PDB file of C-alpha atoms in Angstrom:
ATOM      1  CA  TRP A   1     -42.517 -67.423  54.617  1.00  0.00           C
ATOM      2  CA  GLU A   2     -41.696 -67.611  51.481  1.00  0.00           C
ATOM      3  CA  ARG A   3     -44.626 -69.673  50.426  1.00  0.00           C
ATOM      4  CA  ARG A   4     -46.768 -68.053  52.215  1.00  0.00           C
ATOM      5  CA  ALA A   5     -45.304 -64.389  50.486  1.00  0.00           C
ATOM      6  CA  SER A   6     -45.191 -65.745  46.914  1.00  0.00           C
ATOM      7  CA  THR A   7     -48.248 -67.460  47.602  1.00  0.00           C
ATOM      8  CA  LEU A   8     -49.941 -64.014  48.172  1.00  0.00           C
ATOM      9  CA  LEU A   9     -47.991 -62.470  45.694  1.00  0.00           C
ATOM     10  CA  MET A  10     -49.454 -65.108  42.698  1.00  0.00           C
ATOM     11  CA  MET A  11     -53.138 -63.862  43.904  1.00  0.00           C
ATOM     12  CA  SER A  12     -52.797 -59.919  43.389  1.00  0.00           C
ATOM     13  CA  ILE A  13     -51.612 -60.083  39.615  1.00  0.00           C
ATOM     14  CA  PRO A  14     -53.240 -60.826  36.762  1.00  0.00           C
ATOM     15  CA  GLU A  15     -54.661 -63.674  34.819  1.00  0.00           C
ATOM     16  CA  ALA A  16     -51.717 -63.653  32.231  1.00  0.00           C
ATOM     17  CA  GLN A  17     -48.645 -62.381  34.946  1.00  0.00           C
ATOM     18  CA  LYS A  18     -49.251 -65.588  36.553  1.00  0.00           C
ATOM     19  CA  GLU A  19     -49.930 -67.796  33.942  1.00  0.00           C
ATOM     20  CA  GLU A  20     -46.086 -66.323  32.376  1.00  0.00           C
ATOM     21  CA  LEU A  21     -43.957 -66.514  36.145  1.00  0.00           C
ATOM     22  CA  VAL A  22     -45.616 -70.120  36.841  1.00  0.00           C
ATOM     23  CA  SER A  23     -44.273 -70.912  32.629  1.00  0.00           C
ATOM     24  CA  THR A  24     -40.430 -69.265  33.281  1.00  0.00           C
ATOM     25  CA  LYS A  25     -41.033 -71.234  36.609  1.00  0.00           C
ATOM     26  CA  ARG A  26     -40.275 -67.524  38.352  1.00  0.00           C
ATOM     27  CA  ILE A  27     -41.931 -68.240  41.400  1.00  0.00           C
ATOM     28  CA  THR A  28     -40.357 -66.968  44.375  1.00  0.00           C
ATOM     29  CA  ALA A  29     -41.397 -63.864  45.813  1.00  0.00           C
ATOM     30  CA  MET A  30     -38.163 -62.683  44.934  1.00  0.00           C
ATOM     31  CA  LYS A  31     -38.640 -63.387  41.325  1.00  0.00           C
ATOM     32  CA  ILE A  32     -42.433 -62.101  41.232  1.00  0.00           C
ATOM     33  CA  LEU A  33     -41.821 -58.632  42.882  1.00  0.00           C
ATOM     34  CA  CYS A  34     -38.681 -58.480  40.143  1.00  0.00           C
ATOM     35  CA  HIS A  35     -40.287 -59.244  37.714  1.00  0.00           C
ATOM     36  CA  LEU A  36     -43.535 -57.790  37.560  1.00  0.00           C
ATOM     37  CA  PHE A  37     -41.262 -54.693  38.740  1.00  0.00           C
ATOM     38  CA  THR A  38     -39.956 -54.385  35.226  1.00  0.00           C
ATOM     39  CA  THR A  39     -43.317 -55.236  33.061  1.00  0.00           C
ATOM     40  CA  PHE A  40     -44.913 -52.631  35.660  1.00  0.00           C
ATOM     41  CA  GLN A  41     -41.680 -49.678  35.847  1.00  0.00           C
ATOM     42  CA  PRO A  42     -42.965 -46.408  37.160  1.00  0.00           C
ATOM     43  CA  GLY A  43     -41.637 -43.541  34.762  1.00  0.00           C
ATOM     44  CA  GLY A  44     -41.863 -46.427  31.850  1.00  0.00           C
ATOM     45  CA  LEU A  45     -42.981 -46.334  28.167  1.00  0.00           C
ATOM     46  CA  ALA A  46     -46.279 -46.370  29.072  1.00  0.00           C
ATOM     47  CA  GLU A  47     -46.234 -43.928  31.866  1.00  0.00           C
ATOM     48  CA  LYS A  48     -44.725 -40.935  29.397  1.00  0.00           C
ATOM     49  CA  GLU A  49     -46.956 -42.181  26.224  1.00  0.00           C
ATOM     50  CA  VAL A  50     -50.187 -41.011  29.789  1.00  0.00           C
ATOM     51  CA  ILE A  51     -48.334 -38.478  30.379  1.00  0.00           C
ATOM     52  CA  LEU A  52     -47.946 -36.917  27.485  1.00  0.00           C
ATOM     53  CA  ARG A  53     -51.483 -37.452  25.281  1.00  0.00           C
ATOM     54  CA  SER A  54     -52.674 -35.746  29.122  1.00  0.00           C
ATOM     55  CA  LEU A  55     -51.180 -32.834  28.232  1.00  0.00           C
ATOM     56  CA  GLU A  56     -51.778 -32.580  24.852  1.00  0.00           C
ATOM     57  CA  MET A  57     -55.411 -34.027  25.075  1.00  0.00           C
ATOM     58  CA  PRO A  58     -57.369 -34.028  28.381  1.00  0.00           C
ATOM     59  CA  ALA A  59     -61.117 -34.159  28.300  1.00  0.00           C
ATOM     60  CA  GLU A  60     -63.331 -31.823  27.864  1.00  0.00           C
ATOM     61  CA  ALA A  61     -64.781 -29.996  30.105  1.00  0.00           C
ATOM     62  CA  ALA A  62     -67.945 -29.424  30.753  1.00  0.00           C
ATOM     63  CA  THR A  63     -69.403 -27.445  33.385  1.00  0.00           C
ATOM     64  CA  VAL A  64     -67.094 -24.912  35.445  1.00  0.00           C
ATOM     65  CA  ALA A  65     -66.398 -27.737  38.440  1.00  0.00           C
ATOM     66  CA  ASP A  66     -65.509 -30.005  35.664  1.00  0.00           C
ATOM     67  CA  ALA A  67     -63.048 -27.719  34.647  1.00  0.00           C
ATOM     68  CA  VAL A  68     -61.723 -27.289  37.997  1.00  0.00           C
ATOM     69  CA  SER A  69     -60.947 -30.570  39.189  1.00  0.00           C
ATOM     70  CA  ALA A  70     -59.248 -30.787  34.930  1.00  0.00           C
ATOM     71  CA  LEU A  71     -56.959 -28.351  35.272  1.00  0.00           C
ATOM     72  CA  ARG A  72     -55.558 -29.698  38.526  1.00  0.00           C
ATOM     73  CA  LYS A  73     -55.226 -32.761  36.851  1.00  0.00           C
ATOM     74  CA  TRP A  74     -53.032 -31.024  34.106  1.00  0.00           C
ATOM     75  CA  MET A  75     -50.985 -29.450  36.092  1.00  0.00           C
ATOM     76  CA  ARG A  76     -50.424 -32.735  38.145  1.00  0.00           C
ATOM     77  CA  TRP A  77     -49.198 -34.406  34.787  1.00  0.00           C
ATOM     78  CA  ARG A  78     -47.372 -31.576  34.274  1.00  0.00           C
ATOM     79  CA  ARG A  79     -45.147 -32.079  37.779  1.00  0.00           C
ATOM     80  CA  ARG A  80     -44.763 -36.227  36.966  1.00  0.00           C
ATOM     81  CA  ALA A  81     -43.836 -35.546  33.681  1.00  0.00           C
ATOM     82  CA  MET A  82     -41.337 -32.447  35.018  1.00  0.00           C
ATOM     83  CA  GLU A  83     -40.365 -35.297  37.489  1.00  0.00           C
ATOM     84  CA  LEU A  84     -39.495 -38.436  34.899  1.00  0.00           C
ATOM     85  CA  GLN A  85     -38.089 -35.146  33.284  1.00  0.00           C
ATOM     86  CA  VAL A  86     -39.649 -35.860  29.816  1.00  0.00           C
ATOM     87  CA  SER A  87     -39.443 -34.037  27.337  1.00  0.00           C
ATOM     88  CA  GLU A  88     -42.579 -32.189  27.139  1.00  0.00           C
ATOM     89  CA  PRO A  89     -44.484 -31.196  24.265  1.00  0.00           C
ATOM     90  CA  ASP A  90     -44.079 -28.006  22.566  1.00  0.00           C
ATOM     91  CA  PRO A  91     -46.355 -25.355  24.044  1.00  0.00           C
ATOM     92  CA  PHE A  92     -48.511 -24.380  21.342  1.00  0.00           C
ATOM     93  CA  LEU A  93     -49.284 -28.091  21.391  1.00  0.00           C
ATOM     94  CA  LEU A  94     -50.504 -26.976  25.725  1.00  0.00           C
ATOM     95  CA  LEU A  95     -51.810 -24.321  25.133  1.00  0.00           C
ATOM     96  CA  LYS A  96     -54.003 -26.391  22.980  1.00  0.00           C
ATOM     97  CA  GLY A  97     -54.515 -28.510  26.003  1.00  0.00           C
ATOM     98  CA  LEU A  98     -55.547 -25.979  27.918  1.00  0.00           C
ATOM     99  CA  GLY A  99     -58.069 -24.262  25.760  1.00  0.00           C
ATOM    100  CA  ARG A 100     -59.393 -28.323  25.460  1.00  0.00           C
ATOM    101  CA  ILE A 101     -60.321 -28.024  29.404  1.00  0.00           C
ATOM    102  CA  VAL A 102     -61.433 -25.028  29.558  1.00  0.00           C
ATOM    103  CA  LYS A 103     -64.002 -24.542  26.449  1.00  0.00           C
ATOM    104  CA  LYS A 104     -67.557 -24.920  27.068  1.00  0.00           C
ATOM    105  CA  PRO A 105     -66.712 -23.201  30.861  1.00  0.00           C
ATOM    106  CA  LEU A 106     -65.555 -20.228  29.362  1.00  0.00           C
ATOM    107  CA  GLU A 107     -69.032 -20.279  26.620  1.00  0.00           C
ATOM    108  CA  ALA A 108     -71.469 -20.309  29.337  1.00  0.00           C
ATOM    109  CA  ASN A 109     -69.369 -17.498  30.888  1.00  0.00           C
ATOM    110  CA  ARG A 110     -68.910 -14.033  29.007  1.00  0.00           C
ATOM    111  CA  GLU A 111     -67.478 -11.794  32.211  1.00  0.00           C
ATOM    112  CA  LEU A 112     -64.741 -14.738  33.065  1.00  0.00           C
ATOM    113  CA  ASN A 113     -63.909 -15.407  28.511  1.00  0.00           C
ATOM    114  CA  PHE A 114     -62.814 -11.164  28.977  1.00  0.00           C
ATOM    115  CA  ARG A 115     -60.449 -11.568  32.004  1.00  0.00           C
ATOM    116  CA  VAL A 116     -59.464 -14.665  30.379  1.00  0.00           C
ATOM    117  CA  SER A 117     -59.076 -13.290  26.990  1.00  0.00           C
ATOM    118  CA  LEU A 118     -57.212 -10.584  29.056  1.00  0.00           C
ATOM    119  CA  ALA A 119     -54.523 -13.010  30.201  1.00  0.00           C
ATOM    120  CA  ARG A 120     -53.892 -14.712  27.322  1.00  0.00           C
ATOM    121  CA  SER A 121     -53.236 -11.356  25.993  1.00  0.00           C
ATOM    122  CA  THR A 122     -50.644  -9.758  28.656  1.00  0.00           C
ATOM    123  CA  LEU A 123     -48.601 -13.300  29.194  1.00  0.00           C
ATOM    124  CA  GLN A 124     -48.962 -13.444  25.434  1.00  0.00           C
ATOM    125  CA  VAL A 125     -49.001 -16.885  25.305  1.00  0.00           C
ATOM    126  CA  ASP A 126     -51.327 -16.893  22.061  1.00  0.00           C
ATOM    127  CA  SER A 127     -47.920 -14.725  19.685  1.00  0.00           C
ATOM    128  CA  THR A 128     -44.756 -16.514  21.576  1.00  0.00           C
ATOM    129  CA  PRO A 129     -45.552 -18.579  24.335  1.00  0.00           C
ATOM    130  CA  THR A 130     -43.097 -20.204  26.581  1.00  0.00           C
ATOM    131  CA  ARG A 131     -42.975 -23.199  28.898  1.00  0.00           C
ATOM    132  CA  GLU A 132     -42.946 -20.425  31.682  1.00  0.00           C
ATOM    133  CA  THR A 133     -45.533 -18.328  30.126  1.00  0.00           C
ATOM    134  CA  VAL A 134     -47.837 -21.747  29.784  1.00  0.00           C
ATOM    135  CA  GLY A 135     -47.488 -22.462  33.872  1.00  0.00           C
ATOM    136  CA  LYS A 136     -48.318 -19.069  35.005  1.00  0.00           C
ATOM    137  CA  PHE A 137     -51.892 -19.439  32.283  1.00  0.00           C
ATOM    138  CA  ALA A 138     -52.260 -22.679  34.000  1.00  0.00           C
ATOM    139  CA  THR A 139     -52.227 -21.330  37.043  1.00  0.00           C
ATOM    140  CA  HIS A 140     -54.229 -17.823  36.381  1.00  0.00           C
ATOM    141  CA  LEU A 141     -56.877 -20.517  34.865  1.00  0.00           C
ATOM    142  CA  LEU A 142     -56.764 -22.523  37.566  1.00  0.00           C
ATOM    143  CA  ALA A 143     -57.410 -18.726  39.842  1.00  0.00           C
ATOM    144  CA  GLU A 144     -60.750 -17.444  37.390  1.00  0.00           C
ATOM    145  CA  MET A 145     -62.662 -21.584  37.526  1.00  0.00           C
ATOM    146  CA  GLU A 146     -62.577 -21.570  41.509  1.00  0.00           C
ATOM    147  CA  GLN A 147     -63.280 -17.871  41.715  1.00  0.00           C
ATOM    148  CA  ILE A 148     -66.078 -19.104  39.990  1.00  0.00           C
ATOM    149  CA  ALA A 149     -66.893 -22.396  41.256  1.00  0.00           C
ATOM    150  CA  HIS A 150     -67.849 -21.244  44.531  1.00  0.00           C
ATOM    151  CA  LEU A 151     -69.892 -18.292  42.913  1.00  0.00           C
ATOM    152  CA  ASP A 152     -74.002 -18.755  43.249  1.00  0.00           C
ATOM    153  CA  PRO A 153     -75.616 -18.696  39.732  1.00  0.00           C
ATOM    154  CA  HIS A 154     -78.232 -16.927  40.838  1.00  0.00           C
ATOM    155  CA  THR A 155     -77.246 -14.206  42.520  1.00  0.00           C
ATOM    156  CA  GLY A 156     -73.484 -14.254  40.806  1.00  0.00           C
ATOM    157  CA  MET A 157     -72.569 -13.520  44.474  1.00  0.00           C
ATOM    158  CA  PRO A 158     -69.656 -15.786  46.844  1.00  0.00           C
ATOM    159  CA  LYS A 159     -72.645 -19.262  47.788  1.00  0.00           C
ATOM    160  CA  LYS A 160     -73.290 -18.887  51.727  1.00  0.00           C
ATOM    161  CA  ALA A 161     -73.154 -21.665  53.610  1.00  0.00           C
ATOM    162  CA  THR A 162     -77.174 -23.458  55.302  1.00  0.00           C
ATOM    163  CA  PRO A 163     -77.643 -21.407  57.926  1.00  0.00           C
ATOM    164  CA  PRO A 164     -78.033 -23.725  61.223  1.00  0.00           C
ATOM    165  CA  ARG A 165     -81.629 -24.788  61.504  1.00  0.00           C
ATOM    166  CA  GLU A 166     -83.009 -22.692  64.272  1.00  0.00           C
ATOM    167  CA  GLN A 167     -81.344 -20.170  61.253  1.00  0.00           C
ATOM    168  CA  ASN A 168     -82.944 -21.813  58.120  1.00  0.00           C
ATOM    169  CA  PRO A 169     -87.195 -20.508  58.032  1.00  0.00           C
ATOM    170  CA  LEU A 170     -87.131 -22.988  55.023  1.00  0.00           C
ATOM    171  CA  LYS A 171     -87.661 -25.822  58.048  1.00  0.00           C
ATOM    172  CA  GLN A 172     -90.297 -26.372  59.662  1.00  0.00           C
ATOM    173  CA  GLU A 173     -89.834 -27.442  63.442  1.00  0.00           C
ATOM    174  CA  PRO A 174     -91.160 -31.320  63.803  1.00  0.00           C
ATOM    175  CA  ARG A 175     -94.071 -31.752  65.229  1.00  0.00           C
ATOM    176  CA  LEU A 176     -95.455 -33.175  67.850  1.00  0.00           C
ATOM    177  CA  LYS A 177     -99.232 -34.711  68.724  1.00  0.00           C
ATOM    178  CA  LYS A 178    -100.900 -35.344  71.301  1.00  0.00           C
ATOM    179  CA  LEU A 179    -101.577 -39.273  72.224  1.00  0.00           C
ATOM    180  CA  GLU A 180    -103.905 -40.751  74.521  1.00  0.00           C
ATOM    181  CA  GLY A 181    -104.447 -44.634  75.096  1.00  0.00           C
ATOM    182  CA  LYS A 182    -107.676 -45.546  76.696  1.00  0.00           C
ATOM    183  CA  GLU A 183    -107.702 -46.296  80.288  1.00  0.00           C
ATOM    184  CA  ALA A 184    -109.983 -49.619  81.282  1.00  0.00           C
TER     185      ALA A 184
END
């Protein structure tokens, strides 16, 4: 079993790691796993760097739907930072990251921009941001973006589900042709 496990592990790891393990003669299953856990350790420096970069400089969202997913991802990164006890960036930097996510959707929707500005002033995130107020503001942004994402862009009303086939007048029923065969 040991050989089979070590063979399977060796086949599943990157080539550079494989060469290092073979050269240092660490080819048992336990030694391979220990090496991989120290190299790709969860909560290591690389993960902390990714977390901080994702909080400070997240990707810009082009649409409201993109903003919803980006805000959810940003909030997950923030929870992960708390789990790993990573020192969060300054609240101003967190706020800058949130602003980067929602910049384009806010420019495209004036009413949404007004409501977000009202929340900013109520929470006072521009003058004296704290970790708590930035968290509340992120939750508020997500709620506003989700609300807008579910509106029909043409009517401004909530999107309706497409009616079933029987009720949808736009869909035509299939028509059958009568087939007549030649009789001999």
